[in-house]
Amino acid sequence: MRHLFLNGPVQNGPFTFATRPGKAVGIRLAAALNAILGLPPTPHLWNTVTLAGDLRHREADGPTIPRQRFEADLITDKYPPGQFPVGGIMTDTDAEVARLALEMIENNLCAGTLTISRETVPSCRACGHMTGTGSHPCNACGSTDTEDRTGLHLVAELAKDRPVLDRSDIHASHRQQPRHLQNTAGNVAERLILSRTRDHGIDLSPHGLDGLVLDPRVGIHVTVLAAARRHEADTAVMTITENAANHIAAHGQHFREHGGARLQYALHGYLPYDHTASLQPLHEAYRATQAIKESFETWFLPLFSLRTKTATSPEQLPALFKHYMRAHLAQPAEVNAAAFNAVQHAVGAGNVSWITNKQGLANVMAARRAPIPSAAGPAHG
Ligand SMILES: [Zn+2]
């Protein structure tokens, strides 16, 4: 089974990676895991189908700039100069994502897991935006004048014979299965409307749903599968926080398998990037170079986030930095092929215990600076 790690598409909000490094955890984690498996760089995935994005585009001097280009420019600005990703970027409205989405919708319609049916949904009388239930102003235009509108929609029927999330949907060894998430993710209506009113998204008019786009929670899954298809992977593993997985899992139920490829979630926690300055005394004690500090923050911490359910606390940072430095100092001159292969096997199996094992980590660090040895023995002497 060929695994490929891809980041859960990041919402293209108002931030840069320099100011909000926490936004890059999923991207960095996927890159670190792919590198251990010897896989080439993958595209960074972005979620651009948002109401906030619609409003930002409407307000900008240019609705004159086409939306696709507008989003791409905003994404490019998030990377420090000269650090645009080697594997490029892919957004949830790229042509290859849209093509795959329409294919998957078609298959699901044939299988009866999706239907197109007449639905009555609360909508804004002023602008037509689907407002959802409850009495609150329209999120798109602020009008309080809502009405029930009846029209065709794309609807998912959740499977009755299996849960929204089961063990096979999570990339983790049996011991690390997130039971809480499996329970909460299933806590949704039996029918979900997958068509939305947005300025920007995967256009559903080929299915007769004029003016509607695919729900971005579905699109996020299709984006990951489209990137995996480009790399011919059997299993696309999406790095994602438990919160985010809880938010999208039900919408993705019929969009986690296509053409022999399947999608799994690898869950990671949040990292205390706002508190890394507290490591200053340890940096001095270990005479840590800039490269070592950066590698700890952008490589090791994202890997460690796989071990935490919700968040790494700031108080854990000193112990983690010491562990990292001990492994750094214990790096073998030559990579131990057997130890490194054991880590590769663990990564493929969703086992994360090697990250806190000094020898395992030391061998992975050594492999980062040397060619990866073959199973037959060290590649060079
Ligand atoms: Zn409105």
Short mmCIF file of C-alpha atoms and ligand atoms in Angstrom, two decimals:
data_model
loop_
_atom_site.label_atom_id
_atom_site.label_comp_id
_atom_site.label_asym_id
_atom_site.label_seq_id
_atom_site.Cartn_x
_atom_site.Cartn_y
_atom_site.Cartn_z
CA MET A 1 0.00 0.00 0.00
CA ARG A 2 1.52 3.32 -1.06
CA HIS A 3 0.82 6.11 1.39
CA LEU A 4 1.12 9.78 0.61
CA PHE A 5 0.67 12.47 3.26
CA LEU A 6 -1.15 15.67 2.29
CA ASN A 7 -2.14 18.61 4.43
CA GLY A 8 -5.78 19.18 5.24
CA PRO A 9 -6.41 22.22 2.96
CA VAL A 10 -5.63 25.43 4.88
CA GLN A 11 -8.27 28.15 4.83
CA ASN A 12 -6.96 31.11 2.85
CA GLY A 13 -7.59 33.62 5.64
CA PRO A 14 -5.83 36.87 6.55
CA PHE A 15 -2.47 35.64 7.96
CA THR A 16 1.08 34.83 6.91
CA PHE A 17 3.16 31.84 8.00
CA ALA A 18 5.64 34.22 9.62
CA THR A 19 2.97 35.59 11.96
CA ARG A 20 0.90 32.41 12.38
CA PRO A 21 3.30 29.42 12.17
CA GLY A 22 0.60 27.21 13.70
CA LYS A 23 -1.23 27.37 10.36
CA ALA A 24 1.65 25.47 8.76
CA VAL A 25 1.69 22.47 11.11
CA GLY A 26 -0.30 20.16 8.82
CA ILE A 27 1.84 21.16 5.81
CA ARG A 28 5.11 20.64 7.70
CA LEU A 29 3.94 17.37 9.17
CA ALA A 30 2.96 15.95 5.78
CA ALA A 31 6.31 17.05 4.31
CA ALA A 32 8.29 15.47 7.18
CA LEU A 33 6.45 12.14 6.90
CA ASN A 34 6.74 12.00 3.09
CA ALA A 35 10.47 12.71 3.35
CA ILE A 36 10.92 9.77 5.75
CA LEU A 37 9.17 7.54 3.21
CA GLY A 38 11.46 8.89 0.47
CA LEU A 39 8.54 10.48 -1.42
CA PRO A 40 8.82 13.63 -3.54
CA PRO A 41 7.43 17.00 -2.33
CA THR A 42 3.65 17.27 -2.66
CA PRO A 43 1.64 20.42 -3.37
CA HIS A 44 0.45 22.49 -0.41
CA LEU A 45 -3.35 22.34 -0.37
CA TRP A 46 -5.57 25.39 0.17
CA ASN A 47 -9.25 25.93 0.91
CA THR A 48 -10.52 29.01 -0.96
CA VAL A 49 -14.26 28.29 -0.99
CA THR A 50 -15.28 30.46 1.94
CA LEU A 51 -17.88 33.14 2.55
CA ALA A 52 -15.13 35.32 4.03
CA GLY A 53 -13.28 34.98 0.71
CA ASP A 54 -16.42 35.98 -1.21
CA LEU A 55 -16.77 39.12 0.91
CA ARG A 56 -13.06 39.96 0.69
CA HIS A 57 -13.19 39.69 -3.09
CA ARG A 58 -16.35 41.80 -3.36
CA GLU A 59 -14.77 44.53 -1.23
CA ALA A 60 -11.37 44.55 -2.97
CA ASP A 61 -10.73 47.15 -5.67
CA GLY A 62 -11.02 44.44 -7.84
CA PRO A 63 -13.69 42.17 -8.49
CA THR A 64 -11.78 43.23 -11.64
CA ILE A 65 -9.19 40.60 -10.69
CA PRO A 66 -10.62 37.13 -11.40
CA ARG A 67 -11.28 35.27 -8.16
CA GLN A 68 -8.94 32.34 -8.91
CA ARG A 69 -6.06 34.75 -9.45
CA PHE A 70 -7.09 36.84 -6.42
CA GLU A 71 -6.89 33.78 -4.15
CA ALA A 72 -3.61 32.59 -5.71
CA ASP A 73 -2.01 36.00 -5.06
CA LEU A 74 -3.13 35.96 -1.43
CA ILE A 75 -1.70 32.44 -1.00
CA THR A 76 1.64 33.41 -2.57
CA ASP A 77 1.94 36.35 -0.16
CA LYS A 78 1.75 33.96 2.81
CA TYR A 79 5.14 32.42 2.06
CA PRO A 80 8.36 34.21 2.95
CA PRO A 81 10.23 35.44 -0.16
CA GLY A 82 12.04 32.62 -1.92
CA GLN A 83 10.19 29.88 0.02
CA PHE A 84 7.33 29.11 -2.35
CA PRO A 85 6.69 25.34 -2.10
CA VAL A 86 8.74 23.11 -4.40
CA GLY A 87 5.66 20.93 -5.04
CA GLY A 88 3.54 24.00 -5.86
CA ILE A 89 0.09 24.76 -4.49
CA MET A 90 -3.31 23.30 -5.26
CA THR A 91 -6.61 24.93 -4.31
CA ASP A 92 -10.02 23.38 -3.80
CA THR A 93 -11.29 24.91 -7.04
CA ASP A 94 -8.46 23.93 -9.41
CA ALA A 95 -9.64 22.38 -12.67
CA GLU A 96 -8.35 18.90 -11.79
CA VAL A 97 -10.14 19.04 -8.42
CA ALA A 98 -13.39 20.15 -10.06
CA ARG A 99 -13.13 17.35 -12.66
CA LEU A 100 -12.59 14.73 -9.97
CA ALA A 101 -15.45 16.15 -7.86
CA LEU A 102 -17.91 15.90 -10.75
CA GLU A 103 -16.75 12.32 -11.41
CA MET A 104 -17.25 11.37 -7.75
CA ILE A 105 -20.67 13.05 -7.60
CA GLU A 106 -21.70 11.18 -10.76
CA ASN A 107 -20.64 7.83 -9.24
CA ASN A 108 -22.45 8.58 -5.98
CA LEU A 109 -25.62 9.60 -7.84
CA CYS A 110 -25.51 6.27 -9.72
CA ALA A 111 -24.97 4.38 -6.46
CA GLY A 112 -27.84 6.25 -4.79
CA THR A 113 -25.67 7.56 -1.95
CA LEU A 114 -26.27 11.09 -3.28
CA THR A 115 -29.50 12.38 -4.73
CA ILE A 116 -30.68 15.56 -6.37
CA SER A 117 -33.95 16.55 -4.77
CA ARG A 118 -36.22 19.49 -4.09
CA GLU A 119 -35.43 20.97 -0.70
CA THR A 120 -36.79 23.93 1.21
CA VAL A 121 -34.03 25.90 2.87
CA PRO A 122 -33.99 29.22 4.77
CA SER A 123 -32.49 31.84 2.46
CA CYS A 124 -31.83 35.57 2.48
CA ARG A 125 -34.59 37.46 0.63
CA ALA A 126 -32.16 40.22 -0.32
CA CYS A 127 -29.25 38.25 -1.77
CA GLY A 128 -30.37 34.61 -1.93
CA HIS A 129 -27.62 33.31 0.40
CA MET A 130 -28.56 30.12 2.28
CA THR A 131 -28.73 31.39 5.86
CA GLY A 132 -29.20 28.14 7.75
CA THR A 133 -31.66 27.72 10.57
CA GLY A 134 -32.13 30.17 13.43
CA SER A 135 -32.93 33.86 13.34
CA HIS A 136 -29.74 35.79 12.66
CA PRO A 137 -28.79 38.34 10.00
CA CYS A 138 -27.60 37.01 6.64
CA ASN A 139 -23.85 36.34 6.89
CA ALA A 140 -23.36 37.53 3.30
CA CYS A 141 -25.22 40.87 3.25
CA GLY A 142 -26.49 41.51 6.79
CA SER A 143 -30.17 41.57 5.83
CA THR A 144 -32.55 40.16 8.44
CA ASP A 145 -35.20 39.41 5.85
CA THR A 146 -35.21 35.65 5.32
CA GLU A 147 -37.61 33.30 3.58
CA ASP A 148 -37.95 29.59 2.88
CA ARG A 149 -36.90 28.87 -0.70
CA THR A 150 -37.59 25.61 -2.49
CA GLY A 151 -35.28 24.38 -5.19
CA LEU A 152 -33.06 21.54 -6.34
CA HIS A 153 -30.14 20.56 -4.11
CA LEU A 154 -27.46 17.90 -3.88
CA VAL A 155 -28.20 15.73 -0.85
CA ALA A 156 -26.13 13.03 0.86
CA GLU A 157 -27.81 10.15 2.62
CA LEU A 158 -25.50 8.98 5.38
CA ALA A 159 -24.88 5.24 5.39
CA LYS A 160 -27.04 3.44 7.94
CA ASP A 161 -24.93 0.30 8.06
CA ARG A 162 -21.68 1.91 9.21
CA PRO A 163 -20.58 4.87 11.33
CA VAL A 164 -19.53 8.22 9.83
CA LEU A 165 -15.97 7.39 10.93
CA ASP A 166 -14.66 3.96 11.61
CA ARG A 167 -11.24 2.59 12.40
CA SER A 168 -10.28 2.27 8.75
CA ASP A 169 -10.80 6.02 8.21
CA ILE A 170 -8.10 6.97 10.71
CA HIS A 171 -4.42 6.53 9.99
CA ALA A 172 -3.35 5.32 13.42
CA SER A 173 -2.41 2.07 15.03
CA HIS A 174 -5.22 0.39 16.95
CA ARG A 175 -4.01 1.70 20.32
CA GLN A 176 -4.23 5.31 19.12
CA GLN A 177 -7.77 5.29 17.72
CA PRO A 178 -9.67 8.48 18.69
CA ARG A 179 -12.89 7.05 20.11
CA HIS A 180 -14.23 10.44 21.18
CA LEU A 181 -13.98 11.77 17.62
CA GLN A 182 -15.61 8.66 16.21
CA ASN A 183 -18.60 9.34 18.47
CA THR A 184 -18.93 13.09 17.92
CA ALA A 185 -18.40 12.99 14.15
CA GLY A 186 -21.39 10.68 13.84
CA ASN A 187 -23.59 13.17 15.65
CA VAL A 188 -25.18 14.68 12.53
CA ALA A 189 -28.41 14.65 10.60
CA GLU A 190 -29.05 11.62 8.41
CA ARG A 191 -29.37 13.82 5.33
CA LEU A 192 -26.88 16.54 4.52
CA ILE A 193 -27.33 19.22 1.85
CA LEU A 194 -24.03 19.38 -0.06
CA SER A 195 -24.89 22.33 -2.34
CA ARG A 196 -24.16 25.88 -1.19
CA THR A 197 -24.61 29.47 -2.28
CA ARG A 198 -21.14 30.95 -2.83
CA ASP A 199 -19.53 33.23 -5.42
CA HIS A 200 -16.63 30.79 -5.80
CA GLY A 201 -16.43 27.02 -5.73
CA ILE A 202 -16.96 23.85 -7.74
CA ASP A 203 -19.87 24.76 -10.00
CA LEU A 204 -22.74 22.26 -9.78
CA SER A 205 -24.56 23.49 -12.89
CA PRO A 206 -23.40 20.39 -14.86
CA HIS A 207 -25.84 18.55 -12.56
CA GLY A 208 -28.59 21.09 -13.14
CA LEU A 209 -27.96 23.00 -9.91
CA ASP A 210 -27.50 26.48 -11.34
CA GLY A 211 -25.95 29.05 -9.04
CA LEU A 212 -24.84 26.46 -6.48
CA VAL A 213 -21.39 25.14 -5.62
CA LEU A 214 -20.17 22.05 -3.80
CA ASP A 215 -19.93 22.38 -0.01
CA PRO A 216 -16.27 23.14 0.82
CA ARG A 217 -16.24 20.40 3.47
CA VAL A 218 -16.69 17.95 0.59
CA GLY A 219 -14.25 19.83 -1.64
CA ILE A 220 -11.48 19.50 0.95
CA HIS A 221 -11.65 15.71 0.61
CA VAL A 222 -11.68 15.85 -3.19
CA THR A 223 -8.65 18.18 -3.18
CA VAL A 224 -6.63 15.67 -1.16
CA LEU A 225 -7.66 12.81 -3.46
CA ALA A 226 -6.82 14.86 -6.55
CA ALA A 227 -3.31 15.54 -5.21
CA ALA A 228 -2.90 11.84 -4.38
CA ARG A 229 -4.03 10.89 -7.88
CA ARG A 230 -1.33 13.12 -9.35
CA HIS A 231 1.22 11.09 -7.36
CA GLU A 232 -0.49 7.72 -8.00
CA ALA A 233 -0.84 6.96 -4.28
CA ASP A 234 -3.22 4.25 -3.03
CA THR A 235 -3.81 5.90 0.32
CA ALA A 236 -4.00 9.66 0.74
CA VAL A 237 -3.45 10.54 4.37
CA MET A 238 -4.80 13.98 5.29
CA THR A 239 -3.08 15.67 8.24
CA ILE A 240 -5.75 17.43 10.28
CA THR A 241 -6.68 18.45 13.83
CA GLU A 242 -9.41 16.54 15.63
CA ASN A 243 -11.59 19.68 15.66
CA ALA A 244 -11.35 20.11 11.91
CA ALA A 245 -11.93 16.40 11.27
CA ASN A 246 -15.03 16.58 13.44
CA HIS A 247 -16.27 19.46 11.31
CA ILE A 248 -15.82 17.77 7.91
CA ALA A 249 -15.99 13.99 8.44
CA ALA A 250 -19.72 13.52 7.84
CA HIS A 251 -19.64 15.61 4.66
CA GLY A 252 -16.73 13.51 3.44
CA GLN A 253 -18.34 10.13 4.04
CA HIS A 254 -19.01 9.46 0.35
CA PHE A 255 -15.84 11.22 -0.78
CA ARG A 256 -13.08 9.17 0.84
CA GLU A 257 -12.68 6.54 -1.85
CA HIS A 258 -12.31 6.76 -5.60
CA GLY A 259 -10.73 4.73 -8.38
CA GLY A 260 -8.96 2.36 -6.00
CA ALA A 261 -7.53 5.19 -3.88
CA ARG A 262 -8.76 5.98 -0.40
CA LEU A 263 -8.44 8.82 2.06
CA GLN A 264 -7.61 8.56 5.76
CA TYR A 265 -7.14 11.19 8.45
CA ALA A 266 -3.92 11.52 10.49
CA LEU A 267 -4.82 13.54 13.56
CA HIS A 268 -2.47 16.04 15.11
CA GLY A 269 -2.69 18.56 17.95
CA TYR A 270 -1.99 22.29 18.17
CA LEU A 271 1.53 23.56 18.94
CA PRO A 272 2.49 26.37 21.38
CA TYR A 273 4.44 28.45 18.85
CA ASP A 274 3.70 31.62 20.83
CA HIS A 275 5.86 30.31 23.66
CA THR A 276 9.03 29.15 21.88
CA ALA A 277 10.87 32.27 23.15
CA SER A 278 10.90 30.56 26.56
CA LEU A 279 13.50 28.16 25.12
CA GLN A 280 16.14 30.92 24.97
CA PRO A 281 18.13 29.71 28.05
CA LEU A 282 18.21 26.16 26.67
CA HIS A 283 19.27 27.41 23.24
CA GLU A 284 22.23 29.08 24.96
CA ALA A 285 23.03 26.10 27.16
CA TYR A 286 23.17 23.81 24.10
CA ARG A 287 24.77 26.49 21.88
CA ALA A 288 21.99 25.73 19.38
CA THR A 289 22.54 27.14 15.90
CA GLN A 290 19.80 28.89 13.92
CA ALA A 291 19.45 25.74 11.78
CA ILE A 292 18.92 23.56 14.87
CA LYS A 293 16.32 25.95 16.33
CA GLU A 294 14.47 26.07 13.02
CA SER A 295 14.55 22.34 12.57
CA PHE A 296 13.15 21.85 16.09
CA GLU A 297 10.26 24.23 15.41
CA THR A 298 9.43 23.42 11.79
CA TRP A 299 10.32 19.72 11.65
CA PHE A 300 10.36 18.08 15.07
CA LEU A 301 7.41 19.88 16.72
CA PRO A 302 5.01 19.10 13.83
CA LEU A 303 6.05 15.43 14.07
CA PHE A 304 5.51 15.54 17.83
CA SER A 305 2.02 17.03 17.32
CA LEU A 306 1.00 13.58 16.03
CA ARG A 307 1.40 12.31 19.58
CA THR A 308 -1.02 14.74 21.19
CA LYS A 309 -4.78 14.59 20.97
CA THR A 310 -5.55 18.28 21.34
CA ALA A 311 -2.52 20.44 22.14
CA THR A 312 1.09 20.42 23.30
CA SER A 313 1.34 22.64 26.37
CA PRO A 314 4.00 25.38 26.63
CA GLU A 315 5.32 23.63 29.75
CA GLN A 316 6.33 20.62 27.63
CA LEU A 317 8.64 22.66 25.39
CA PRO A 318 11.85 22.46 27.48
CA ALA A 319 11.63 18.66 27.86
CA LEU A 320 10.90 18.31 24.14
CA PHE A 321 13.86 20.49 23.22
CA LYS A 322 16.15 18.41 25.47
CA HIS A 323 14.87 15.20 23.87
CA TYR A 324 15.45 16.71 20.44
CA MET A 325 19.01 17.78 21.34
CA ARG A 326 19.86 14.36 22.84
CA ALA A 327 18.75 12.69 19.62
CA HIS A 328 20.64 15.31 17.61
CA LEU A 329 23.84 14.55 19.53
CA ALA A 330 23.25 10.78 19.28
CA GLN A 331 23.05 10.78 15.48
CA PRO A 332 25.11 7.90 14.08
CA ALA A 333 27.81 8.69 11.50
CA GLU A 334 26.05 6.26 9.21
CA VAL A 335 22.33 5.63 9.19
CA ASN A 336 21.41 2.29 10.72
CA ALA A 337 19.36 0.79 7.89
CA ALA A 338 17.37 -1.58 10.07
CA ALA A 339 16.45 1.14 12.57
CA PHE A 340 15.51 3.54 9.77
CA ASN A 341 13.41 0.93 8.00
CA ALA A 342 11.59 0.28 11.27
CA VAL A 343 10.68 3.98 11.42
CA GLN A 344 9.51 3.92 7.79
CA HIS A 345 7.33 0.93 8.60
CA ALA A 346 5.92 2.73 11.66
CA VAL A 347 5.10 5.82 9.57
CA GLY A 348 3.23 3.68 7.06
CA ALA A 349 1.31 1.97 9.86
CA GLY A 350 0.38 5.16 11.74
CA ASN A 351 2.52 4.25 14.73
CA VAL A 352 4.07 7.34 16.33
CA SER A 353 6.08 5.96 19.25
CA TRP A 354 9.40 6.35 17.38
CA ILE A 355 9.16 10.15 17.73
CA THR A 356 9.92 10.02 21.44
CA ASN A 357 12.51 7.26 21.03
CA LYS A 358 16.02 8.76 21.00
CA GLN A 359 17.58 6.13 18.71
CA GLY A 360 14.69 6.13 16.26
CA LEU A 361 14.71 9.91 16.04
CA ALA A 362 18.54 10.05 15.81
CA ASN A 363 18.49 7.73 12.79
CA VAL A 364 15.81 9.78 11.05
CA MET A 365 17.88 12.92 11.68
CA ALA A 366 20.96 11.21 10.26
CA ALA A 367 18.99 10.14 7.18
CA ARG A 368 17.95 13.77 6.60
CA ARG A 369 21.55 14.75 5.94
CA ALA A 370 22.67 11.54 4.16
CA PRO A 371 21.31 9.43 1.31
CA ILE A 372 18.78 6.95 2.66
CA PRO A 373 20.38 3.49 2.87
CA SER A 374 18.81 0.53 1.15
CA ALA A 375 17.58 -2.39 3.23
CA ALA A 376 20.72 -4.29 2.21
CA GLY A 377 22.97 -2.03 4.28
CA PRO A 378 24.55 1.40 4.46
CA ALA A 379 24.65 3.17 1.10
CA HIS A 380 28.15 4.45 1.55
CA GLY A 381 31.08 4.10 3.91
ZN ZN B 1 -28.11 38.23 2.17
#
